[in-house]
Structures are given as C-alpha cells and as structure tokens.
Amino acid sequence: MERIRKVIFYKRYFLDFASELSPKILAKISRVIDLIEIIERVPEKYLKHIAGTNGLFEIRIAAGTNIFRIFCFFDKGKLVVLMNDFQKKTMKTPANGIERALKIKKEYEDSK
C-alpha cells in the first residue's frame, strides 16, 4: 500500500517507552501507526489535535482497558514525528505531558 506520510521517531523518547510495553500492545501501536501512514484522513479516534497547542497531536491507542497516548507533530505536512508518550489513567491529558511534548517539539525545530 502506498504511504501518504512517513512516521519517524525523534531521538529515543518513544523507543525508550516502547521497550517497556508488551508485544501485544506494541502490535496495536504498530497497526495504528500504519493507519496514520496510509489513510488520507485519519479518524480522530486514532489521531487528535491537542486543543490550545500549535500543531501538537496525540496518537490514541486503546488496548483492552489500557489507554496510551503518543505525542506527535507534522513536519512539512507529510512527516509525523513521534515523541514522548504516557499511559492514560484519567480523562484529561496531563498538562505536564503536554508541556514536555511542546519542549521536545521546539528542540526538534531548533535542531533543523
């Protein structure tokens, strides 16, 4: 299948988190990333803009009762850069997670 976007990992933020997950959860994350790469209009169920931010999104993964979020952003419209993430335990995305993601996004942009 043709890829519309390319997903990359910025530094080791995501990889360090992923190394602690079960193979079942990693497989689910991989399927969602594949969808993001091949679907023109990704449903909000899988990719949602975080209100009040400049271009910060969260990839949304539900695996049974576990809910995971992976912060990301677009670069040049086609590139999704995966950053830090967390296991969601409350209804609201934690402000400190958003702040960290915005710092990582700025770090990425400044390094270009």
JSON list of C-alpha atoms in Angstrom, two decimals:
[
{"chain": "A", "resi": 1, "resn": "MET", "atom": "CA", "xyz": [0.00, 0.00, 0.00]},
{"chain": "A", "resi": 2, "resn": "GLU", "atom": "CA", "xyz": [1.21, 3.49, -0.83]},
{"chain": "A", "resi": 3, "resn": "ARG", "atom": "CA", "xyz": [2.32, 5.61, 2.09]},
{"chain": "A", "resi": 4, "resn": "ILE", "atom": "CA", "xyz": [0.91, 9.13, 2.34]},
{"chain": "A", "resi": 5, "resn": "ARG", "atom": "CA", "xyz": [3.03, 10.02, 5.36]},
{"chain": "A", "resi": 6, "resn": "LYS", "atom": "CA", "xyz": [6.21, 8.76, 6.90]},
{"chain": "A", "resi": 7, "resn": "VAL", "atom": "CA", "xyz": [6.33, 8.28, 10.66]},
{"chain": "A", "resi": 8, "resn": "ILE", "atom": "CA", "xyz": [9.69, 8.73, 12.34]},
{"chain": "A", "resi": 9, "resn": "PHE", "atom": "CA", "xyz": [10.89, 8.64, 15.92]},
{"chain": "A", "resi": 10, "resn": "TYR", "atom": "CA", "xyz": [12.65, 11.69, 17.34]},
{"chain": "A", "resi": 11, "resn": "LYS", "atom": "CA", "xyz": [15.66, 10.66, 19.40]},
{"chain": "A", "resi": 12, "resn": "ARG", "atom": "CA", "xyz": [14.79, 7.83, 21.82]},
{"chain": "A", "resi": 13, "resn": "TYR", "atom": "CA", "xyz": [11.74, 9.31, 23.53]},
{"chain": "A", "resi": 14, "resn": "PHE", "atom": "CA", "xyz": [9.25, 6.86, 22.07]},
{"chain": "A", "resi": 15, "resn": "LEU", "atom": "CA", "xyz": [11.63, 3.90, 21.78]},
{"chain": "A", "resi": 16, "resn": "ASP", "atom": "CA", "xyz": [12.51, 4.05, 25.48]},
{"chain": "A", "resi": 17, "resn": "PHE", "atom": "CA", "xyz": [8.81, 3.96, 26.39]},
{"chain": "A", "resi": 18, "resn": "ALA", "atom": "CA", "xyz": [8.05, 1.20, 23.87]},
{"chain": "A", "resi": 19, "resn": "SER", "atom": "CA", "xyz": [10.80, -1.02, 25.26]},
{"chain": "A", "resi": 20, "resn": "GLU", "atom": "CA", "xyz": [8.70, -1.49, 28.42]},
{"chain": "A", "resi": 21, "resn": "LEU", "atom": "CA", "xyz": [5.47, -2.49, 26.63]},
{"chain": "A", "resi": 22, "resn": "SER", "atom": "CA", "xyz": [4.15, -5.97, 25.93]},
{"chain": "A", "resi": 23, "resn": "PRO", "atom": "CA", "xyz": [4.34, -7.41, 22.40]},
{"chain": "A", "resi": 24, "resn": "LYS", "atom": "CA", "xyz": [0.51, -7.25, 22.20]},
{"chain": "A", "resi": 25, "resn": "ILE", "atom": "CA", "xyz": [0.44, -3.51, 22.93]},
{"chain": "A", "resi": 26, "resn": "LEU", "atom": "CA", "xyz": [3.37, -2.87, 20.57]},
{"chain": "A", "resi": 27, "resn": "ALA", "atom": "CA", "xyz": [1.47, -4.69, 17.80]},
{"chain": "A", "resi": 28, "resn": "LYS", "atom": "CA", "xyz": [-1.56, -2.45, 18.39]},
{"chain": "A", "resi": 29, "resn": "ILE", "atom": "CA", "xyz": [0.62, 0.67, 18.28]},
{"chain": "A", "resi": 30, "resn": "SER", "atom": "CA", "xyz": [2.21, -0.58, 15.07]},
{"chain": "A", "resi": 31, "resn": "ARG", "atom": "CA", "xyz": [-1.22, -1.04, 13.45]},
{"chain": "A", "resi": 32, "resn": "VAL", "atom": "CA", "xyz": [-2.28, 2.49, 14.40]},
{"chain": "A", "resi": 33, "resn": "ILE", "atom": "CA", "xyz": [1.00, 3.92, 13.02]},
{"chain": "A", "resi": 34, "resn": "ASP", "atom": "CA", "xyz": [0.41, 2.00, 9.78]},
{"chain": "A", "resi": 35, "resn": "LEU", "atom": "CA", "xyz": [-3.07, 3.57, 9.52]},
{"chain": "A", "resi": 36, "resn": "ILE", "atom": "CA", "xyz": [-1.62, 7.04, 10.02]},
{"chain": "A", "resi": 37, "resn": "GLU", "atom": "CA", "xyz": [0.85, 6.39, 7.21]},
{"chain": "A", "resi": 38, "resn": "ILE", "atom": "CA", "xyz": [-1.69, 5.15, 4.66]},
{"chain": "A", "resi": 39, "resn": "ILE", "atom": "CA", "xyz": [-5.06, 6.84, 5.37]},
{"chain": "A", "resi": 40, "resn": "GLU", "atom": "CA", "xyz": [-5.60, 10.31, 3.89]},
{"chain": "A", "resi": 41, "resn": "ARG", "atom": "CA", "xyz": [-7.98, 11.49, 6.65]},
{"chain": "A", "resi": 42, "resn": "VAL", "atom": "CA", "xyz": [-7.09, 9.71, 9.87]},
{"chain": "A", "resi": 43, "resn": "PRO", "atom": "CA", "xyz": [-10.11, 9.39, 12.20]},
{"chain": "A", "resi": 44, "resn": "GLU", "atom": "CA", "xyz": [-9.92, 11.35, 15.46]},
{"chain": "A", "resi": 45, "resn": "LYS", "atom": "CA", "xyz": [-10.23, 8.01, 17.23]},
{"chain": "A", "resi": 46, "resn": "TYR", "atom": "CA", "xyz": [-6.56, 7.44, 16.27]},
{"chain": "A", "resi": 47, "resn": "LEU", "atom": "CA", "xyz": [-5.07, 10.93, 15.83]},
{"chain": "A", "resi": 48, "resn": "LYS", "atom": "CA", "xyz": [-6.32, 14.07, 17.54]},
{"chain": "A", "resi": 49, "resn": "HIS", "atom": "CA", "xyz": [-5.07, 17.65, 17.68]},
{"chain": "A", "resi": 50, "resn": "ILE", "atom": "CA", "xyz": [-4.50, 18.84, 21.24]},
{"chain": "A", "resi": 51, "resn": "ALA", "atom": "CA", "xyz": [-6.56, 21.98, 21.74]},
{"chain": "A", "resi": 52, "resn": "GLY", "atom": "CA", "xyz": [-4.68, 25.12, 22.66]},
{"chain": "A", "resi": 53, "resn": "THR", "atom": "CA", "xyz": [-1.38, 23.95, 21.11]},
{"chain": "A", "resi": 54, "resn": "ASN", "atom": "CA", "xyz": [0.38, 24.92, 17.92]},
{"chain": "A", "resi": 55, "resn": "GLY", "atom": "CA", "xyz": [0.39, 21.68, 15.93]},
{"chain": "A", "resi": 56, "resn": "LEU", "atom": "CA", "xyz": [0.68, 19.14, 18.72]},
{"chain": "A", "resi": 57, "resn": "PHE", "atom": "CA", "xyz": [-1.27, 15.90, 18.23]},
{"chain": "A", "resi": 58, "resn": "GLU", "atom": "CA", "xyz": [-1.74, 12.69, 20.16]},
{"chain": "A", "resi": 59, "resn": "ILE", "atom": "CA", "xyz": [-1.88, 9.24, 18.67]},
{"chain": "A", "resi": 60, "resn": "ARG", "atom": "CA", "xyz": [-4.57, 7.39, 20.55]},
{"chain": "A", "resi": 61, "resn": "ILE", "atom": "CA", "xyz": [-4.29, 3.68, 21.32]},
{"chain": "A", "resi": 62, "resn": "ALA", "atom": "CA", "xyz": [-6.71, 1.56, 23.30]},
{"chain": "A", "resi": 63, "resn": "ALA", "atom": "CA", "xyz": [-5.60, -1.96, 24.17]},
{"chain": "A", "resi": 64, "resn": "GLY", "atom": "CA", "xyz": [-8.20, -3.59, 26.37]},
{"chain": "A", "resi": 65, "resn": "THR", "atom": "CA", "xyz": [-8.51, -1.45, 29.49]},
{"chain": "A", "resi": 66, "resn": "ASN", "atom": "CA", "xyz": [-5.15, 0.24, 28.82]},
{"chain": "A", "resi": 67, "resn": "ILE", "atom": "CA", "xyz": [-5.14, 3.59, 27.04]},
{"chain": "A", "resi": 68, "resn": "PHE", "atom": "CA", "xyz": [-1.94, 5.03, 25.62]},
{"chain": "A", "resi": 69, "resn": "ARG", "atom": "CA", "xyz": [-1.16, 8.40, 24.06]},
{"chain": "A", "resi": 70, "resn": "ILE", "atom": "CA", "xyz": [1.86, 9.24, 21.94]},
{"chain": "A", "resi": 71, "resn": "PHE", "atom": "CA", "xyz": [2.54, 12.90, 21.30]},
{"chain": "A", "resi": 72, "resn": "CYS", "atom": "CA", "xyz": [3.50, 13.82, 17.76]},
{"chain": "A", "resi": 73, "resn": "PHE", "atom": "CA", "xyz": [3.52, 16.61, 15.19]},
{"chain": "A", "resi": 74, "resn": "PHE", "atom": "CA", "xyz": [3.81, 17.08, 11.46]},
{"chain": "A", "resi": 75, "resn": "ASP", "atom": "CA", "xyz": [6.90, 18.35, 9.69]},
{"chain": "A", "resi": 76, "resn": "LYS", "atom": "CA", "xyz": [6.44, 19.56, 6.11]},
{"chain": "A", "resi": 77, "resn": "GLY", "atom": "CA", "xyz": [2.91, 18.13, 6.12]},
{"chain": "A", "resi": 78, "resn": "LYS", "atom": "CA", "xyz": [3.97, 14.55, 5.47]},
{"chain": "A", "resi": 79, "resn": "LEU", "atom": "CA", "xyz": [6.20, 13.64, 8.37]},
{"chain": "A", "resi": 80, "resn": "VAL", "atom": "CA", "xyz": [4.87, 12.59, 11.73]},
{"chain": "A", "resi": 81, "resn": "VAL", "atom": "CA", "xyz": [7.45, 12.89, 14.44]},
{"chain": "A", "resi": 82, "resn": "LEU", "atom": "CA", "xyz": [6.79, 10.67, 17.45]},
{"chain": "A", "resi": 83, "resn": "MET", "atom": "CA", "xyz": [7.93, 11.95, 20.80]},
{"chain": "A", "resi": 84, "resn": "ASN", "atom": "CA", "xyz": [7.12, 11.29, 24.40]},
{"chain": "A", "resi": 85, "resn": "ASP", "atom": "CA", "xyz": [4.11, 9.31, 25.50]},
{"chain": "A", "resi": 86, "resn": "PHE", "atom": "CA", "xyz": [2.24, 8.07, 28.51]},
{"chain": "A", "resi": 87, "resn": "GLN", "atom": "CA", "xyz": [-0.32, 5.59, 29.72]},
{"chain": "A", "resi": 88, "resn": "LYS", "atom": "CA", "xyz": [-3.54, 7.46, 30.25]},
{"chain": "A", "resi": 89, "resn": "LYS", "atom": "CA", "xyz": [-5.17, 6.99, 33.64]},
{"chain": "A", "resi": 90, "resn": "THR", "atom": "CA", "xyz": [-7.54, 9.96, 33.78]},
{"chain": "A", "resi": 91, "resn": "MET", "atom": "CA", "xyz": [-9.94, 11.62, 31.34]},
{"chain": "A", "resi": 92, "resn": "LYS", "atom": "CA", "xyz": [-7.75, 14.69, 30.90]},
{"chain": "A", "resi": 93, "resn": "THR", "atom": "CA", "xyz": [-4.34, 14.73, 29.21]},
{"chain": "A", "resi": 94, "resn": "PRO", "atom": "CA", "xyz": [-1.83, 15.81, 31.89]},
{"chain": "A", "resi": 95, "resn": "ALA", "atom": "CA", "xyz": [-0.57, 19.39, 31.45]},
{"chain": "A", "resi": 96, "resn": "ASN", "atom": "CA", "xyz": [2.99, 18.39, 32.32]},
{"chain": "A", "resi": 97, "resn": "GLY", "atom": "CA", "xyz": [2.94, 15.82, 29.47]},
{"chain": "A", "resi": 98, "resn": "ILE", "atom": "CA", "xyz": [1.80, 18.49, 27.02]},
{"chain": "A", "resi": 99, "resn": "GLU", "atom": "CA", "xyz": [4.48, 20.91, 28.27]},
{"chain": "A", "resi": 100, "resn": "ARG", "atom": "CA", "xyz": [7.16, 18.26, 27.83]},
{"chain": "A", "resi": 101, "resn": "ALA", "atom": "CA", "xyz": [5.92, 17.45, 24.33]},
{"chain": "A", "resi": 102, "resn": "LEU", "atom": "CA", "xyz": [6.00, 21.13, 23.35]},
{"chain": "A", "resi": 103, "resn": "LYS", "atom": "CA", "xyz": [9.59, 21.41, 24.65]},
{"chain": "A", "resi": 104, "resn": "ILE", "atom": "CA", "xyz": [10.61, 18.36, 22.60]},
{"chain": "A", "resi": 105, "resn": "LYS", "atom": "CA", "xyz": [8.85, 19.80, 19.51]},
{"chain": "A", "resi": 106, "resn": "LYS", "atom": "CA", "xyz": [10.78, 23.07, 19.95]},
{"chain": "A", "resi": 107, "resn": "GLU", "atom": "CA", "xyz": [14.02, 21.13, 20.42]},
{"chain": "A", "resi": 108, "resn": "TYR", "atom": "CA", "xyz": [13.34, 19.29, 17.14]},
{"chain": "A", "resi": 109, "resn": "GLU", "atom": "CA", "xyz": [12.52, 22.52, 15.27]},
{"chain": "A", "resi": 110, "resn": "ASP", "atom": "CA", "xyz": [15.59, 24.32, 16.66]},
{"chain": "A", "resi": 111, "resn": "SER", "atom": "CA", "xyz": [17.86, 21.45, 15.60]},
{"chain": "A", "resi": 112, "resn": "LYS", "atom": "CA", "xyz": [16.88, 21.73, 11.93]}
]
